[in-house]
Amino acid sequence: MAGLGVGWRPEIAGVVAGVTGLGFCEVIAESLDLRHPGRPPAGPSRGVTDLRERGIPVIPHGVRLGLGDAGGVDPGRVAHLAACARALDAPLVSEHVAFVQAGGREAGHLLPVPRTREALDVLVSGVRRTQAELEVPLALEPIAALFDWPEDEYAEGDFLTELLDRTGALLLLDVANVYANARNRGQDPSAVLDRMPLDRVAYVHVAGGAVHPDDPLGLYHDTHLDPVPPAVLALLEEVRERGAAPAVMLERDGRHPPAAELHGELTAIAAAAWLEPVR
């Protein structure tokens, strides 16, 4: 993986189709329709197949696998992620260090896994079960969490390092998540990076966020709806200085700006990561 990328969404499909110089794209795996064997995967609208025809690598990014689910990963969801990778001829796939269901109930959100030895064993089992069906590497993304569990036994970086060591998985480093978690925990994001396994980074996410005016705690929310703030771009540059940003992509899930503004955001990300800008 190398270069500048963007998360493909149907609302910006036209903009992405007109961008030249993209190194890769990412598509939400659960948005792909694989009901027609032998045919290219269909997204919510046209666009994903067009990217592959342009020679742009497309990474399936899972959001519902639940690697940390205490009941184990759902075999059907694992099979779908593996099928997405095959259908797109993807160089790798990615998922979150999170759980999404418990006691048969779907949360509808990515929830933070307790950083305990017991939860680590559950994660390792879920990752290995998923890797067994994949033909390409798996990259794991730590999420932005608005709370920590009181039972936590590890710092986040140490927890991730042990998880990657035990599974051989790669790291999808979301610098926006690092910034959000550090800010909300009262930590120095640079110090957080010091304990991250940056030698295992497959690619990097960048996204915007905001503090909700009605939040009495003043928490920073990783919204994917707002422009990338300067503090996140500065953290991205620091990651690049550490040699850990081979490929960087923008996530924007809503309130999509006009094409010129989106191009400007990609240009700013490319500059912070020392990458060639797209056109």
mmCIF file of C-alpha atoms in Angstrom:
data_model
loop_
_atom_site.group_PDB
_atom_site.id
_atom_site.type_symbol
_atom_site.label_atom_id
_atom_site.label_comp_id
_atom_site.label_asym_id
_atom_site.label_seq_id
_atom_site.Cartn_x
_atom_site.Cartn_y
_atom_site.Cartn_z
ATOM 1 C CA MET A 1 0.000 0.000 0.000
ATOM 2 C CA ALA A 2 1.273 3.450 -0.926
ATOM 3 C CA GLY A 3 0.035 6.902 -1.816
ATOM 4 C CA LEU A 4 -3.028 8.975 -1.069
ATOM 5 C CA GLY A 5 -6.463 7.383 -0.837
ATOM 6 C CA VAL A 6 -10.052 8.153 -0.010
ATOM 7 C CA GLY A 7 -12.916 6.208 1.500
ATOM 8 C CA TRP A 8 -15.393 5.575 -1.323
ATOM 9 C CA ARG A 9 -18.945 6.579 -0.527
ATOM 10 C CA PRO A 10 -21.844 6.738 -3.013
ATOM 11 C CA GLU A 11 -22.385 10.442 -2.263
ATOM 12 C CA ILE A 12 -18.903 11.329 -3.532
ATOM 13 C CA ALA A 13 -18.629 8.675 -6.226
ATOM 14 C CA GLY A 14 -18.667 11.307 -8.957
ATOM 15 C CA VAL A 15 -15.893 13.296 -7.309
ATOM 16 C CA VAL A 16 -13.746 10.217 -6.758
ATOM 17 C CA ALA A 17 -14.291 9.141 -10.357
ATOM 18 C CA GLY A 18 -12.786 12.437 -11.514
ATOM 19 C CA VAL A 19 -9.700 12.310 -9.284
ATOM 20 C CA THR A 20 -6.418 11.252 -10.853
ATOM 21 C CA GLY A 21 -3.418 10.050 -8.913
ATOM 22 C CA LEU A 22 -5.273 8.058 -6.253
ATOM 23 C CA GLY A 23 -3.132 5.349 -4.725
ATOM 24 C CA PHE A 24 -6.056 3.335 -3.397
ATOM 25 C CA CYS A 25 -9.631 3.472 -2.127
ATOM 26 C CA GLU A 26 -11.477 1.805 0.694
ATOM 27 C CA VAL A 27 -15.078 0.618 0.636
ATOM 28 C CA ILE A 28 -17.290 -0.499 3.505
ATOM 29 C CA ALA A 29 -17.464 -4.278 3.119
ATOM 30 C CA GLU A 30 -21.051 -4.487 4.344
ATOM 31 C CA SER A 31 -22.143 -2.151 1.529
ATOM 32 C CA LEU A 32 -21.080 -4.604 -1.183
ATOM 33 C CA ASP A 33 -23.636 -6.898 -2.804
ATOM 34 C CA LEU A 34 -22.086 -10.284 -3.592
ATOM 35 C CA ARG A 35 -25.286 -12.153 -4.391
ATOM 36 C CA HIS A 36 -24.285 -12.803 -7.999
ATOM 37 C CA PRO A 37 -21.293 -15.172 -8.115
ATOM 38 C CA GLY A 38 -18.962 -14.562 -11.013
ATOM 39 C CA ARG A 39 -20.004 -10.933 -11.427
ATOM 40 C CA PRO A 40 -18.177 -7.888 -10.045
ATOM 41 C CA PRO A 41 -19.400 -6.715 -6.641
ATOM 42 C CA ALA A 42 -22.043 -4.007 -6.677
ATOM 43 C CA GLY A 43 -21.928 -1.077 -4.295
ATOM 44 C CA PRO A 44 -24.874 1.043 -3.192
ATOM 45 C CA SER A 45 -24.436 2.701 -6.575
ATOM 46 C CA ARG A 46 -21.988 2.300 -9.409
ATOM 47 C CA GLY A 47 -18.401 3.204 -8.710
ATOM 48 C CA VAL A 48 -16.560 0.409 -6.930
ATOM 49 C CA THR A 49 -16.163 -1.679 -10.067
ATOM 50 C CA ASP A 50 -15.097 1.430 -11.977
ATOM 51 C CA LEU A 51 -12.246 1.934 -9.520
ATOM 52 C CA ARG A 52 -10.951 -1.577 -10.100
ATOM 53 C CA GLU A 53 -11.190 -1.082 -13.858
ATOM 54 C CA ARG A 54 -9.010 2.014 -13.447
ATOM 55 C CA GLY A 55 -6.414 -0.137 -11.707
ATOM 56 C CA ILE A 56 -6.975 1.448 -8.290
ATOM 57 C CA PRO A 57 -6.659 -1.035 -5.410
ATOM 58 C CA VAL A 58 -9.821 -1.233 -3.296
ATOM 59 C CA ILE A 59 -9.689 -2.367 0.329
ATOM 60 C CA PRO A 60 -12.801 -3.879 1.951
ATOM 61 C CA HIS A 61 -13.202 -2.265 5.361
ATOM 62 C CA GLY A 62 -15.425 -4.179 7.751
ATOM 63 C CA VAL A 63 -17.557 -2.482 10.396
ATOM 64 C CA ARG A 64 -19.753 -5.312 11.730
ATOM 65 C CA LEU A 65 -17.491 -8.311 12.247
ATOM 66 C CA GLY A 66 -17.129 -7.887 16.000
ATOM 67 C CA LEU A 67 -13.673 -9.358 16.522
ATOM 68 C CA GLY A 68 -14.073 -8.760 20.239
ATOM 69 C CA ASP A 69 -17.548 -10.302 20.582
ATOM 70 C CA ALA A 70 -17.464 -12.633 23.576
ATOM 71 C CA GLY A 71 -19.609 -15.151 21.683
ATOM 72 C CA GLY A 72 -17.118 -15.324 18.808
ATOM 73 C CA VAL A 73 -17.206 -13.887 15.323
ATOM 74 C CA ASP A 74 -20.197 -14.660 13.123
ATOM 75 C CA PRO A 75 -19.145 -17.187 10.430
ATOM 76 C CA GLY A 76 -21.375 -15.529 7.832
ATOM 77 C CA ARG A 77 -19.774 -12.140 8.406
ATOM 78 C CA VAL A 78 -16.300 -13.658 8.158
ATOM 79 C CA ALA A 79 -17.267 -15.377 4.906
ATOM 80 C CA HIS A 80 -18.615 -12.096 3.486
ATOM 81 C CA LEU A 81 -15.412 -10.226 4.307
ATOM 82 C CA ALA A 82 -13.327 -12.948 2.680
ATOM 83 C CA ALA A 83 -15.599 -12.944 -0.382
ATOM 84 C CA CYS A 84 -15.226 -9.158 -0.692
ATOM 85 C CA ALA A 85 -11.454 -9.506 -0.690
ATOM 86 C CA ARG A 86 -11.592 -12.128 -3.445
ATOM 87 C CA ALA A 87 -14.126 -10.222 -5.544
ATOM 88 C CA LEU A 88 -12.081 -7.018 -5.418
ATOM 89 C CA ASP A 89 -8.700 -8.759 -5.700
ATOM 90 C CA ALA A 90 -7.843 -6.685 -2.635
ATOM 91 C CA PRO A 91 -4.263 -6.427 -1.344
ATOM 92 C CA LEU A 92 -5.560 -6.664 2.247
ATOM 93 C CA VAL A 93 -8.704 -6.175 4.311
ATOM 94 C CA SER A 94 -9.296 -4.252 7.516
ATOM 95 C CA GLU A 95 -11.562 -4.391 10.553
ATOM 96 C CA HIS A 96 -11.874 -2.792 13.973
ATOM 97 C CA VAL A 97 -10.652 -3.762 17.401
ATOM 98 C CA ALA A 98 -14.151 -3.663 18.833
ATOM 99 C CA PHE A 99 -17.237 -5.636 19.724
ATOM 100 C CA VAL A 100 -20.645 -5.046 18.168
ATOM 101 C CA GLN A 101 -23.001 -7.443 19.917
ATOM 102 C CA ALA A 102 -23.522 -9.177 23.244
ATOM 103 C CA GLY A 103 -26.203 -11.492 24.546
ATOM 104 C CA GLY A 104 -27.697 -11.707 21.054
ATOM 105 C CA ARG A 105 -28.238 -7.929 20.872
ATOM 106 C CA GLU A 106 -26.687 -5.742 18.177
ATOM 107 C CA ALA A 107 -25.315 -2.457 19.494
ATOM 108 C CA GLY A 108 -25.372 -0.672 16.155
ATOM 109 C CA HIS A 109 -22.012 0.859 17.080
ATOM 110 C CA LEU A 110 -18.373 -0.086 17.426
ATOM 111 C CA LEU A 111 -17.811 -0.548 21.162
ATOM 112 C CA PRO A 112 -14.427 -0.549 22.918
ATOM 113 C CA VAL A 113 -13.092 -3.884 24.087
ATOM 114 C CA PRO A 114 -11.896 -3.976 27.709
ATOM 115 C CA ARG A 115 -8.107 -4.007 27.652
ATOM 116 C CA THR A 116 -7.855 -7.113 29.822
ATOM 117 C CA ARG A 117 -6.102 -10.445 29.398
ATOM 118 C CA GLU A 118 -9.427 -12.220 29.022
ATOM 119 C CA ALA A 119 -10.657 -9.820 26.329
ATOM 120 C CA LEU A 120 -7.301 -10.077 24.565
ATOM 121 C CA ASP A 121 -7.742 -13.855 24.336
ATOM 122 C CA VAL A 122 -11.191 -13.324 22.796
ATOM 123 C CA LEU A 123 -9.759 -10.877 20.253
ATOM 124 C CA VAL A 124 -6.906 -13.187 19.343
ATOM 125 C CA SER A 125 -9.400 -16.001 18.743
ATOM 126 C CA GLY A 126 -11.606 -13.758 16.573
ATOM 127 C CA VAL A 127 -8.680 -12.490 14.537
ATOM 128 C CA ARG A 128 -7.269 -15.968 13.959
ATOM 129 C CA ARG A 129 -10.702 -17.291 12.961
ATOM 130 C CA THR A 130 -10.977 -14.480 10.420
ATOM 131 C CA GLN A 131 -7.427 -14.893 9.109
ATOM 132 C CA ALA A 132 -8.100 -18.568 8.492
ATOM 133 C CA GLU A 133 -10.563 -17.644 5.732
ATOM 134 C CA LEU A 134 -8.617 -14.732 4.260
ATOM 135 C CA GLU A 135 -6.116 -15.076 1.458
ATOM 136 C CA VAL A 136 -4.627 -11.632 2.154
ATOM 137 C CA PRO A 137 -3.357 -9.859 5.290
ATOM 138 C CA LEU A 138 -5.720 -8.402 7.885
ATOM 139 C CA ALA A 139 -5.160 -4.913 9.312
ATOM 140 C CA LEU A 140 -6.736 -3.975 12.645
ATOM 141 C CA GLU A 141 -7.978 -0.479 13.515
ATOM 142 C CA PRO A 142 -8.230 0.704 17.138
ATOM 143 C CA ILE A 143 -11.407 2.737 17.499
ATOM 144 C CA ALA A 144 -12.157 6.158 18.950
ATOM 145 C CA ALA A 145 -13.712 5.360 22.320
ATOM 146 C CA LEU A 146 -15.716 7.776 24.442
ATOM 147 C CA PHE A 147 -15.082 5.714 27.578
ATOM 148 C CA ASP A 148 -12.658 3.200 29.049
ATOM 149 C CA TRP A 149 -13.526 0.150 31.109
ATOM 150 C CA PRO A 150 -12.549 0.245 34.790
ATOM 151 C CA GLU A 151 -11.118 -3.276 34.441
ATOM 152 C CA ASP A 152 -8.463 -2.183 31.901
ATOM 153 C CA GLU A 153 -5.099 -3.833 32.560
ATOM 154 C CA TYR A 154 -3.116 -2.512 29.578
ATOM 155 C CA ALA A 155 -2.308 0.833 28.029
ATOM 156 C CA GLU A 156 -3.728 0.905 24.515
ATOM 157 C CA GLY A 157 -0.365 0.689 22.757
ATOM 158 C CA ASP A 158 0.749 -2.295 24.830
ATOM 159 C CA PHE A 159 -2.584 -4.025 24.248
ATOM 160 C CA LEU A 160 -2.295 -3.552 20.480
ATOM 161 C CA THR A 161 1.320 -4.698 20.402
ATOM 162 C CA GLU A 162 0.467 -7.962 22.128
ATOM 163 C CA LEU A 163 -2.550 -8.472 19.868
ATOM 164 C CA LEU A 164 -0.450 -8.004 16.730
ATOM 165 C CA ASP A 165 2.393 -10.131 18.086
ATOM 166 C CA ARG A 166 0.033 -13.022 18.819
ATOM 167 C CA THR A 167 -1.819 -12.888 15.499
ATOM 168 C CA GLY A 168 0.642 -11.504 12.944
ATOM 169 C CA ALA A 169 -1.971 -8.940 11.909
ATOM 170 C CA LEU A 170 -1.090 -5.459 10.663
ATOM 171 C CA LEU A 171 -2.114 -2.106 12.118
ATOM 172 C CA LEU A 172 -4.546 0.319 10.517
ATOM 173 C CA LEU A 173 -3.540 3.481 12.344
ATOM 174 C CA ASP A 174 -6.268 6.105 12.526
ATOM 175 C CA VAL A 175 -4.516 9.301 13.623
ATOM 176 C CA ALA A 176 -7.894 10.957 14.182
ATOM 177 C CA ASN A 177 -8.746 8.198 16.658
ATOM 178 C CA VAL A 178 -5.383 8.607 18.384
ATOM 179 C CA TYR A 179 -6.021 12.343 18.692
ATOM 180 C CA ALA A 180 -9.596 11.885 19.921
ATOM 181 C CA ASN A 181 -8.693 9.297 22.544
ATOM 182 C CA ALA A 182 -5.674 11.237 23.796
ATOM 183 C CA ARG A 183 -7.636 14.472 24.051
ATOM 184 C CA ASN A 184 -10.547 12.850 25.877
ATOM 185 C CA ARG A 185 -8.222 10.978 28.245
ATOM 186 C CA GLY A 186 -6.099 14.043 28.949
ATOM 187 C CA GLN A 187 -3.042 12.444 27.347
ATOM 188 C CA ASP A 188 -0.322 13.693 25.037
ATOM 189 C CA PRO A 189 -0.979 12.123 21.606
ATOM 190 C CA SER A 190 2.766 12.060 20.876
ATOM 191 C CA ALA A 191 3.329 10.008 24.013
ATOM 192 C CA VAL A 192 0.527 7.669 22.926
ATOM 193 C CA LEU A 193 2.297 7.162 19.596
ATOM 194 C CA ASP A 194 5.484 6.242 21.468
ATOM 195 C CA ARG A 195 3.813 3.034 22.652
ATOM 196 C CA MET A 196 2.093 2.169 19.383
ATOM 197 C CA PRO A 197 3.528 -0.638 17.189
ATOM 198 C CA LEU A 198 4.231 1.781 14.329
ATOM 199 C CA ASP A 199 6.477 -0.745 12.585
ATOM 200 C CA ARG A 200 3.325 -2.745 11.765
ATOM 201 C CA VAL A 201 1.342 0.042 10.048
ATOM 202 C CA ALA A 202 -0.318 -1.041 6.794
ATOM 203 C CA TYR A 203 -2.011 2.286 6.111
ATOM 204 C CA VAL A 204 -3.376 5.333 7.905
ATOM 205 C CA HIS A 205 -6.830 6.885 8.311
ATOM 206 C CA VAL A 206 -7.457 10.608 8.693
ATOM 207 C CA ALA A 207 -10.844 12.104 9.547
ATOM 208 C CA GLY A 208 -12.497 15.143 11.068
ATOM 209 C CA GLY A 209 -14.290 15.565 14.346
ATOM 210 C CA ALA A 210 -15.779 18.131 16.665
ATOM 211 C CA VAL A 211 -16.859 18.914 20.195
ATOM 212 C CA HIS A 212 -20.653 18.912 20.401
ATOM 213 C CA PRO A 213 -21.844 22.204 21.902
ATOM 214 C CA ASP A 214 -24.436 20.416 24.063
ATOM 215 C CA ASP A 215 -21.947 17.883 25.488
ATOM 216 C CA PRO A 216 -21.465 18.791 29.165
ATOM 217 C CA LEU A 217 -18.207 16.819 29.281
ATOM 218 C CA GLY A 218 -16.717 18.630 26.307
ATOM 219 C CA LEU A 219 -15.669 15.390 24.645
ATOM 220 C CA TYR A 220 -14.180 15.400 21.185
ATOM 221 C CA HIS A 221 -16.232 13.201 18.845
ATOM 222 C CA ASP A 222 -14.657 11.484 15.843
ATOM 223 C CA THR A 223 -17.577 12.350 13.577
ATOM 224 C CA HIS A 224 -16.218 11.758 10.054
ATOM 225 C CA LEU A 225 -18.569 14.638 9.205
ATOM 226 C CA ASP A 226 -16.313 17.623 9.832
ATOM 227 C CA PRO A 227 -13.125 18.943 8.238
ATOM 228 C CA VAL A 228 -9.851 17.448 9.440
ATOM 229 C CA PRO A 229 -8.570 19.810 12.178
ATOM 230 C CA PRO A 230 -5.014 21.179 12.133
ATOM 231 C CA ALA A 231 -4.110 19.158 15.247
ATOM 232 C CA VAL A 232 -4.852 15.901 13.428
ATOM 233 C CA LEU A 233 -2.827 16.990 10.390
ATOM 234 C CA ALA A 234 0.059 17.848 12.719
ATOM 235 C CA LEU A 235 -0.182 14.390 14.283
ATOM 236 C CA LEU A 236 -0.197 12.852 10.794
ATOM 237 C CA GLU A 237 3.006 14.714 9.979
ATOM 238 C CA GLU A 238 4.556 13.404 13.173
ATOM 239 C CA VAL A 239 3.599 9.854 12.203
ATOM 240 C CA ARG A 240 5.168 10.440 8.798
ATOM 241 C CA GLU A 241 8.360 11.728 10.425
ATOM 242 C CA ARG A 242 8.499 8.429 12.306
ATOM 243 C CA GLY A 243 8.362 6.612 8.958
ATOM 244 C CA ALA A 244 4.935 5.072 9.594
ATOM 245 C CA ALA A 245 2.628 6.552 6.960
ATOM 246 C CA PRO A 246 3.202 4.635 3.712
ATOM 247 C CA ALA A 247 -0.392 5.136 2.592
ATOM 248 C CA VAL A 248 -2.895 7.646 3.949
ATOM 249 C CA MET A 249 -6.602 8.055 3.238
ATOM 250 C CA LEU A 250 -9.402 10.449 4.096
ATOM 251 C CA GLU A 251 -12.622 9.174 5.667
ATOM 252 C CA ARG A 252 -15.671 11.369 5.139
ATOM 253 C CA ASP A 253 -19.010 9.725 5.902
ATOM 254 C CA GLY A 254 -21.449 12.606 5.655
ATOM 255 C CA ARG A 255 -21.940 16.346 5.198
ATOM 256 C CA HIS A 256 -19.756 15.968 2.139
ATOM 257 C CA PRO A 257 -18.255 19.269 1.009
ATOM 258 C CA PRO A 258 -18.157 20.572 -2.578
ATOM 259 C CA ALA A 259 -15.605 18.936 -4.860
ATOM 260 C CA ALA A 260 -13.126 21.809 -4.577
ATOM 261 C CA GLU A 261 -13.204 21.647 -0.774
ATOM 262 C CA LEU A 262 -12.735 17.883 -0.799
ATOM 263 C CA HIS A 263 -9.758 18.271 -3.136
ATOM 264 C CA GLY A 264 -8.347 20.881 -0.776
ATOM 265 C CA GLU A 265 -8.620 18.505 2.154
ATOM 266 C CA LEU A 266 -6.868 15.755 0.202
ATOM 267 C CA THR A 267 -4.129 18.223 -0.736
ATOM 268 C CA ALA A 268 -3.604 19.173 2.912
ATOM 269 C CA ILE A 269 -3.394 15.498 3.909
ATOM 270 C CA ALA A 270 -0.896 14.796 1.125
ATOM 271 C CA ALA A 271 1.284 17.692 2.288
ATOM 272 C CA ALA A 272 1.254 16.511 5.913
ATOM 273 C CA ALA A 273 2.144 12.962 4.856
ATOM 274 C CA TRP A 274 4.748 14.013 2.260
ATOM 275 C CA LEU A 275 2.779 12.369 -0.523
ATOM 276 C CA GLU A 276 2.087 13.421 -4.109
ATOM 277 C CA PRO A 277 -1.205 15.347 -4.246
ATOM 278 C CA VAL A 278 -4.067 14.099 -6.368
ATOM 279 C CA ARG A 279 -5.472 16.138 -9.236
#
